[in-house]
mmCIF file of C-alpha atoms in Angstrom:
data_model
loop_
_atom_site.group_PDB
_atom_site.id
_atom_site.type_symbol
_atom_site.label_atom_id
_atom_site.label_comp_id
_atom_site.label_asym_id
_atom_site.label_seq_id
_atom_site.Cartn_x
_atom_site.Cartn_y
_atom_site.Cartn_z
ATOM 1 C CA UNK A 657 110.978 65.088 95.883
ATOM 2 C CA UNK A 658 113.499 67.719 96.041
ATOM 3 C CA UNK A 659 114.402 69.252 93.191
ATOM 4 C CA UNK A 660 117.359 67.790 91.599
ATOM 5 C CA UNK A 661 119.742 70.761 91.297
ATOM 6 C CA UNK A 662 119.036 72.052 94.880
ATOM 7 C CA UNK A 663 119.539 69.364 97.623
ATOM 8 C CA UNK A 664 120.057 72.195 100.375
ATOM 9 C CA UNK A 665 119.202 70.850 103.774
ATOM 10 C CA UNK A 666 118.302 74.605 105.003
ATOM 11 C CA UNK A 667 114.468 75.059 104.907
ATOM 12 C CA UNK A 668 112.691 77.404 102.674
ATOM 13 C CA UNK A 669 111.877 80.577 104.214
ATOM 14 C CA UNK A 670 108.962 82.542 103.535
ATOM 15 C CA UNK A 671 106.799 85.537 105.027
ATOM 16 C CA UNK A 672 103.120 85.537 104.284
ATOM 17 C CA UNK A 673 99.806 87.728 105.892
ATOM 18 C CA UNK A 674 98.200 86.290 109.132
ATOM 19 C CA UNK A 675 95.068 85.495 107.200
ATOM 20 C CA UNK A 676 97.107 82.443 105.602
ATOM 21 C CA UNK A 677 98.736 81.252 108.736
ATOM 22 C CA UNK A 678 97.239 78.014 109.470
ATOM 23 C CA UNK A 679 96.379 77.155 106.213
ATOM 24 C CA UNK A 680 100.238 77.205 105.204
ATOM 25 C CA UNK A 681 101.062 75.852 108.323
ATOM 26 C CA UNK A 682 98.897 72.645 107.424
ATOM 27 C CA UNK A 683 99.703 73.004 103.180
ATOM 28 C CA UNK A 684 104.073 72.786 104.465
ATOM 29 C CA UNK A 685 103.453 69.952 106.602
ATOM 30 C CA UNK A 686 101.818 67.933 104.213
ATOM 31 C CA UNK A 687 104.335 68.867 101.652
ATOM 32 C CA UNK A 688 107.240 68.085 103.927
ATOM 33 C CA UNK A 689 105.900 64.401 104.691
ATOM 34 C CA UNK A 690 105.186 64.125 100.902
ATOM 35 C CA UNK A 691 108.676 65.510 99.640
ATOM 36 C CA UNK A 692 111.081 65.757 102.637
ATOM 37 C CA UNK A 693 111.570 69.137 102.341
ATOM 38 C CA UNK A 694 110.764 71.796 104.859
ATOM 39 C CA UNK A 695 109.849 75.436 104.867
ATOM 40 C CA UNK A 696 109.327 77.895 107.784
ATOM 41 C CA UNK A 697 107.106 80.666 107.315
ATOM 42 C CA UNK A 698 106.540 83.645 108.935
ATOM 43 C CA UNK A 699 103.283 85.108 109.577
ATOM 44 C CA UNK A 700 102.901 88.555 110.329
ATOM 45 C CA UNK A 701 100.448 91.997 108.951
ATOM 46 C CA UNK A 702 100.570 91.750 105.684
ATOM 47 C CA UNK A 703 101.103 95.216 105.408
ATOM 48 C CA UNK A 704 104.675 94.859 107.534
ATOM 49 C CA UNK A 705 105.449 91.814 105.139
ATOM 50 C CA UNK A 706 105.418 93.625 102.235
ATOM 51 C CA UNK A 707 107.683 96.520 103.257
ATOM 52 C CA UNK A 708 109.922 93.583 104.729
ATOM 53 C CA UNK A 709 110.383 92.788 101.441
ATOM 54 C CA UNK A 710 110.508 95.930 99.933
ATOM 55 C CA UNK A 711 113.667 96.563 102.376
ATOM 56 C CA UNK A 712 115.833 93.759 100.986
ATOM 57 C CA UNK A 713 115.338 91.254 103.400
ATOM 58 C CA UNK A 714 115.929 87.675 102.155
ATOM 59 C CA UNK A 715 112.944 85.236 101.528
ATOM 60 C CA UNK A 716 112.462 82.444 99.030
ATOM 61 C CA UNK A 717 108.442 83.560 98.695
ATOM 62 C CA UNK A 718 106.600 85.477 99.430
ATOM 63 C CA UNK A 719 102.286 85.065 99.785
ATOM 64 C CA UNK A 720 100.082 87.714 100.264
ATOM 65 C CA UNK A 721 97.090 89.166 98.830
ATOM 66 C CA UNK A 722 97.352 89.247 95.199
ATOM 67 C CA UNK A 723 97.612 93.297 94.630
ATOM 68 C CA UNK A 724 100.335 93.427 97.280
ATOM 69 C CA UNK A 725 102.265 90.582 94.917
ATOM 70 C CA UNK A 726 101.517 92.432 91.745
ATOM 71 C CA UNK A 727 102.941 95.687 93.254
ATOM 72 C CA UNK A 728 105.836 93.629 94.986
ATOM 73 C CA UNK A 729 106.714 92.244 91.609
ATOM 74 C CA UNK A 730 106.143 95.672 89.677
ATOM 75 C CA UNK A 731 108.680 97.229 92.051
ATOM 76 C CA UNK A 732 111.450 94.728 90.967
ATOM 77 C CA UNK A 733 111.266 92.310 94.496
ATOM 78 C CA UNK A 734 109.766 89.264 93.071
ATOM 79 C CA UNK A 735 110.090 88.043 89.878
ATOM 80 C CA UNK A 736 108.061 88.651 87.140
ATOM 81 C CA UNK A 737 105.128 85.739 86.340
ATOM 82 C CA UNK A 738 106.132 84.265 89.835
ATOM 83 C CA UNK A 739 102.430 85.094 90.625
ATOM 84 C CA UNK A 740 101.216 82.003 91.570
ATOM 85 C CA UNK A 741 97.360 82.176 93.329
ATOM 86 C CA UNK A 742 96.662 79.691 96.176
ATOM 87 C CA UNK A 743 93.404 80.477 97.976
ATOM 88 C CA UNK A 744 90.172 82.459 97.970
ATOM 89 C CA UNK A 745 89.364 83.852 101.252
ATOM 90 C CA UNK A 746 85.725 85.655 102.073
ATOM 91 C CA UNK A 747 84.927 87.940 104.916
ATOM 92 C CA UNK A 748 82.736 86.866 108.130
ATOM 93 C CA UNK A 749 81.555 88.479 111.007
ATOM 94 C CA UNK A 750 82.134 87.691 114.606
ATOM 95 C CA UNK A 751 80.900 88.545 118.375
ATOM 96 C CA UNK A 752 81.787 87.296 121.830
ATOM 97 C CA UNK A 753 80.444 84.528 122.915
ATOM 98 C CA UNK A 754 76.968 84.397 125.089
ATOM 99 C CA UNK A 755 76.453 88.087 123.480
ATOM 100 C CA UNK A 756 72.835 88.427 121.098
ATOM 101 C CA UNK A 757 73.840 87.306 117.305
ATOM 102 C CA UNK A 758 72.548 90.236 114.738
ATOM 103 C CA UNK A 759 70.852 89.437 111.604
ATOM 104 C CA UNK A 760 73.264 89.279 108.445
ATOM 105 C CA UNK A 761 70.911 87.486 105.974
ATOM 106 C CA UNK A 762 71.036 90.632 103.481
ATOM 107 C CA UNK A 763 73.048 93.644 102.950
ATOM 108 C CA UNK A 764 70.150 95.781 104.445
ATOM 109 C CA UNK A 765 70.212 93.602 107.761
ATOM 110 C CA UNK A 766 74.259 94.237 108.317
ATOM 111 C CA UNK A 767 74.074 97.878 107.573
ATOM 112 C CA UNK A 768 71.675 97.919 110.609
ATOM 113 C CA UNK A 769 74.130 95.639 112.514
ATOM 114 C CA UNK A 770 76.599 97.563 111.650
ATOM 115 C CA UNK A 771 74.718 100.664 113.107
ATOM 116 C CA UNK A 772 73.936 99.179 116.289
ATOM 117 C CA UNK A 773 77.165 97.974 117.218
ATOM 118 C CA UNK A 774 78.502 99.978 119.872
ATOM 119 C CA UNK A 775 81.741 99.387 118.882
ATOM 120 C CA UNK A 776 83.355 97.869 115.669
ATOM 121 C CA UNK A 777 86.453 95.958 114.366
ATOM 122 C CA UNK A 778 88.371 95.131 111.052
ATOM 123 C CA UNK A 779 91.694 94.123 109.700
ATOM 124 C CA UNK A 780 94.257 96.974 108.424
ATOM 125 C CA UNK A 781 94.418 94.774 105.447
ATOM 126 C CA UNK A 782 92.426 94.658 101.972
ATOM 127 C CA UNK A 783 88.982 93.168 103.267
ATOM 128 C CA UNK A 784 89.427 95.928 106.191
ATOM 129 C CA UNK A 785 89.736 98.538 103.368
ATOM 130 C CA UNK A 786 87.240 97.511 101.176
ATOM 131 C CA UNK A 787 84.814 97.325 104.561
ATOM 132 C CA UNK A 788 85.956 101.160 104.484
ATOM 133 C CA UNK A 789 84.715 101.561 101.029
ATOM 134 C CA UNK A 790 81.412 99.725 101.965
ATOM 135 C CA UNK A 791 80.535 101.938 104.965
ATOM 136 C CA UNK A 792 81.309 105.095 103.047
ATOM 137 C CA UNK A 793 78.736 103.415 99.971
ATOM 138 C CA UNK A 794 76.151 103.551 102.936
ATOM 139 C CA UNK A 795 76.894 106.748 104.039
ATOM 140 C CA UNK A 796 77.312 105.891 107.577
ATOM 141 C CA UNK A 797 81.399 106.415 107.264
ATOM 142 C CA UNK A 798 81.472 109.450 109.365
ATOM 143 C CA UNK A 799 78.465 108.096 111.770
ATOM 144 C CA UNK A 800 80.784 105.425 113.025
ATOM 145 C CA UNK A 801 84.086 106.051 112.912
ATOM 146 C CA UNK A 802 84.196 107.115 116.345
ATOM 147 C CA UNK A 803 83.193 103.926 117.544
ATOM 148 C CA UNK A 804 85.961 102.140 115.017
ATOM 149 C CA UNK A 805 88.316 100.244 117.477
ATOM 150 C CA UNK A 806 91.522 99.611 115.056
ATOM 151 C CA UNK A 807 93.364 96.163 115.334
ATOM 152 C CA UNK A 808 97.342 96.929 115.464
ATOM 153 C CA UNK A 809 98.803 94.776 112.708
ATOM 154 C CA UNK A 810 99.525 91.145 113.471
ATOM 155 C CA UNK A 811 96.399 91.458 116.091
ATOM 156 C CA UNK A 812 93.295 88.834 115.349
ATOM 157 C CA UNK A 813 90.135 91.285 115.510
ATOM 158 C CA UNK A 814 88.337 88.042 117.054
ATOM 159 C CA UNK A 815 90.922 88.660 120.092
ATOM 160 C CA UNK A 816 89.546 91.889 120.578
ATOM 161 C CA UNK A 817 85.976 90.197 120.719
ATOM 162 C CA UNK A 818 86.862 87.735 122.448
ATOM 163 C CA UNK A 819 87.684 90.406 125.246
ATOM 164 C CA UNK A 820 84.898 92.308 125.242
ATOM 165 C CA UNK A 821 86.804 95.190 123.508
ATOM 166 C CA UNK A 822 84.628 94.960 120.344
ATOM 167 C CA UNK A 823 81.057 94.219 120.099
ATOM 168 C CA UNK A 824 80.886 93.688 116.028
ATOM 169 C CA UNK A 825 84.391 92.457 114.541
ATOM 170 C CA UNK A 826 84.965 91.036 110.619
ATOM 171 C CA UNK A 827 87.914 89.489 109.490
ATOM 172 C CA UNK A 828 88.968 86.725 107.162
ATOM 173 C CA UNK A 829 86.854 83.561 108.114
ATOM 174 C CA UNK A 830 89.923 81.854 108.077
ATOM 175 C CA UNK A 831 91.467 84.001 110.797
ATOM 176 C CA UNK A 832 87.953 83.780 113.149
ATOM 177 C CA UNK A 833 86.945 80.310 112.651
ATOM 178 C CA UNK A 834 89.659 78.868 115.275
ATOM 179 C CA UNK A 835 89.394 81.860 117.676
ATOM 180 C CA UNK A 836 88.172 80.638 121.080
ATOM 181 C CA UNK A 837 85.829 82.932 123.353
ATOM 182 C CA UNK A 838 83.769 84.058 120.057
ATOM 183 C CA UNK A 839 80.597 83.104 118.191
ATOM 184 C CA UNK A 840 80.792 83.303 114.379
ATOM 185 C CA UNK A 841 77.704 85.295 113.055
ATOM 186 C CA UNK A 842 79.000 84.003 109.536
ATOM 187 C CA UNK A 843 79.574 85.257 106.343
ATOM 188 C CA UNK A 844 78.847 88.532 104.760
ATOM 189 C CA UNK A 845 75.691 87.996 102.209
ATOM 190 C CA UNK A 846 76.816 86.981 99.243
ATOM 191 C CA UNK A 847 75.926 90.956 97.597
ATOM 192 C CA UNK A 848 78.324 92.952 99.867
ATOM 193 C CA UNK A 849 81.218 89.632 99.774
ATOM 194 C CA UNK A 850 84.629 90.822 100.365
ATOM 195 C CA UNK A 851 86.545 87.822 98.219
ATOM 196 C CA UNK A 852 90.563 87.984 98.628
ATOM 197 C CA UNK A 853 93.050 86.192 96.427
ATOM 198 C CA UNK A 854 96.074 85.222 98.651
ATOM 199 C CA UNK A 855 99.227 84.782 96.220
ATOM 200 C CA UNK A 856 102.921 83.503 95.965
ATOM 201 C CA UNK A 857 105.614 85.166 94.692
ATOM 202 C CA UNK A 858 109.566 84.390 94.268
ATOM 203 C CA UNK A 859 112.029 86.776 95.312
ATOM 204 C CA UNK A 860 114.306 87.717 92.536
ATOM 205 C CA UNK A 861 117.640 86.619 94.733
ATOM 206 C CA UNK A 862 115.896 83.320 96.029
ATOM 207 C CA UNK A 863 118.459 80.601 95.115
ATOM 208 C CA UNK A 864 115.867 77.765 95.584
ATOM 209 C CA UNK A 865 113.308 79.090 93.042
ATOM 210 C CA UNK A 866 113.066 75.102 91.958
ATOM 211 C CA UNK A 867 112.207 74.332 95.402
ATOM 212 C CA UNK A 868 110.076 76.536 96.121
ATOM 213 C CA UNK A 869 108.408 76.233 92.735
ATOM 214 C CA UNK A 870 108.103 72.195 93.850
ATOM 215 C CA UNK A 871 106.281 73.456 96.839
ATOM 216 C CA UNK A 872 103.777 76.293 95.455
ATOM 217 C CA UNK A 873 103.067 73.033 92.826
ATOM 218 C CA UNK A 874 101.804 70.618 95.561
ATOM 219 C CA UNK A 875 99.845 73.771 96.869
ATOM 220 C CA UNK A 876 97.990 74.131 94.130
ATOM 221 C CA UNK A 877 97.036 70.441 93.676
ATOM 222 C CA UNK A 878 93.586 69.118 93.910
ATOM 223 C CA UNK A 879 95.644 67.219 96.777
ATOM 224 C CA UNK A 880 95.400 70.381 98.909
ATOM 225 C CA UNK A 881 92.150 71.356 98.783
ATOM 226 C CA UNK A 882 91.061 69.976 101.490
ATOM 227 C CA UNK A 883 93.075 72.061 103.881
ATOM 228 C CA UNK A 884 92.023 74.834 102.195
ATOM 229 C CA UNK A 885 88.818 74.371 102.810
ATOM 230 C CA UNK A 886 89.119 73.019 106.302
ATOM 231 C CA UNK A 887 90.608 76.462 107.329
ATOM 232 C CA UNK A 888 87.693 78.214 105.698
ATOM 233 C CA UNK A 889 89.457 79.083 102.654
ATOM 234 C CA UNK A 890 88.484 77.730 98.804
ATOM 235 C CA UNK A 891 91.228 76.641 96.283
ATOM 236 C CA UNK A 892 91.904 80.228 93.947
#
């Protein structure tokens, strides 16, 4: 139920990443049939959401990887221990459909992948980053960066795929697994896994923290793991 002090009738509204869309699309319906009340949350690049925030505009939370909450909340725009962590999300890999699938078994079979790609795609957020890191580990940074095809923010890399644009694209698993036109190569091995924590936060002028403090409560619950998991996400 509603919490007791706040019986407003307007839904929640939130802003989160696109690599949490569907599993908080699935998470608020269940917790509007359980509870009656209803949120509506945006998803957009994560990297637009936070400076969103950042500009004032109102929310009543705010999820996103966890360092982009911790920074949110160090610069005053959520409040502090709001941090509340919802999923773990790993990095796959993905290629059009009907194309050859490259071995990924080991970190020594994607770095050739990688290599052989004639072209290449990843996210502008934190697993797209830490990819960065990865290549420049190998020393093959430089090698292929001209073949780097850059998804604009708010753009699925497994669209891109799907198109033909990109031979080689990695992204969230959660944002490939629904993507149609594709053919999920699958995880990265386990020694070169790119694990994001996606987070909640409150806004510090939210005035239905006890709502939305309901809400991120039935999100955590062993009653919503199984949405997490069905979108390729595991319970944080």
């Amino acid at each position: 139920m509603t919490a007791a002090n706040d019986t407003s009738p307007v839904p929640l509204k939130g802003i989160s990443s696109m690599a949490t869309r569907l599993v908080l699309a699935d998470l608020v319906e269940a917790f509007a049939q359980r509870s009656g009340d209803r949120a509506e949350i945006e998803s957009v690049g994560g990297v637009d959401a936070a400076k969103r925030v950042q500009a004032g505009e109102a929310f009543d939370v705010v999820i996103l990887a966890s360092d982009a909450i911790d920074k949110l909340i160090a610069g005053g725009h959520l409040q502090a221990g709001s941090r509340v962590d919802l999923v773990r999300s790993g990095v796959a890999a993905a290629v059009r459909a009907g194309a050859p699938v490259p071995d990924m078994a080991n970190e020594d079979a994607l770095r050739q992948a990688v290599l052989a790609a004639r072209t290449l795609s990843y996210s502008t957020g934190p697993s797209g980053v830490a990819l960065q890191k990865l290549f420049e580990r190998w020393g093959i940074a430089e090698q292929i960066a001209p073949r780097i095809v850059q998804a604009p923010p708010g753009v699925p890399v497994g669209a891109l795929v799907a198109r033909g644009e990109v031979e080689l694209g990695f992204q969230q698993l959660s944002e490939l697994l629904h993507v149609q036109g594709i053919t999920l190569v699958g995880p990265l091995p386990p020694e070169v896994q790119i694990t994001t924590i996606f987070s909640a936060g409150l806004p510090v002028a939210t005035p239905h923290a006890a709502r939305v403090r309901d809400m991120l409560n039935f999100m955590t619950s062993d009653e919503a793991a199984e949405a997490k998991r069905r979108q390729g996400m595991d319970p944080a």
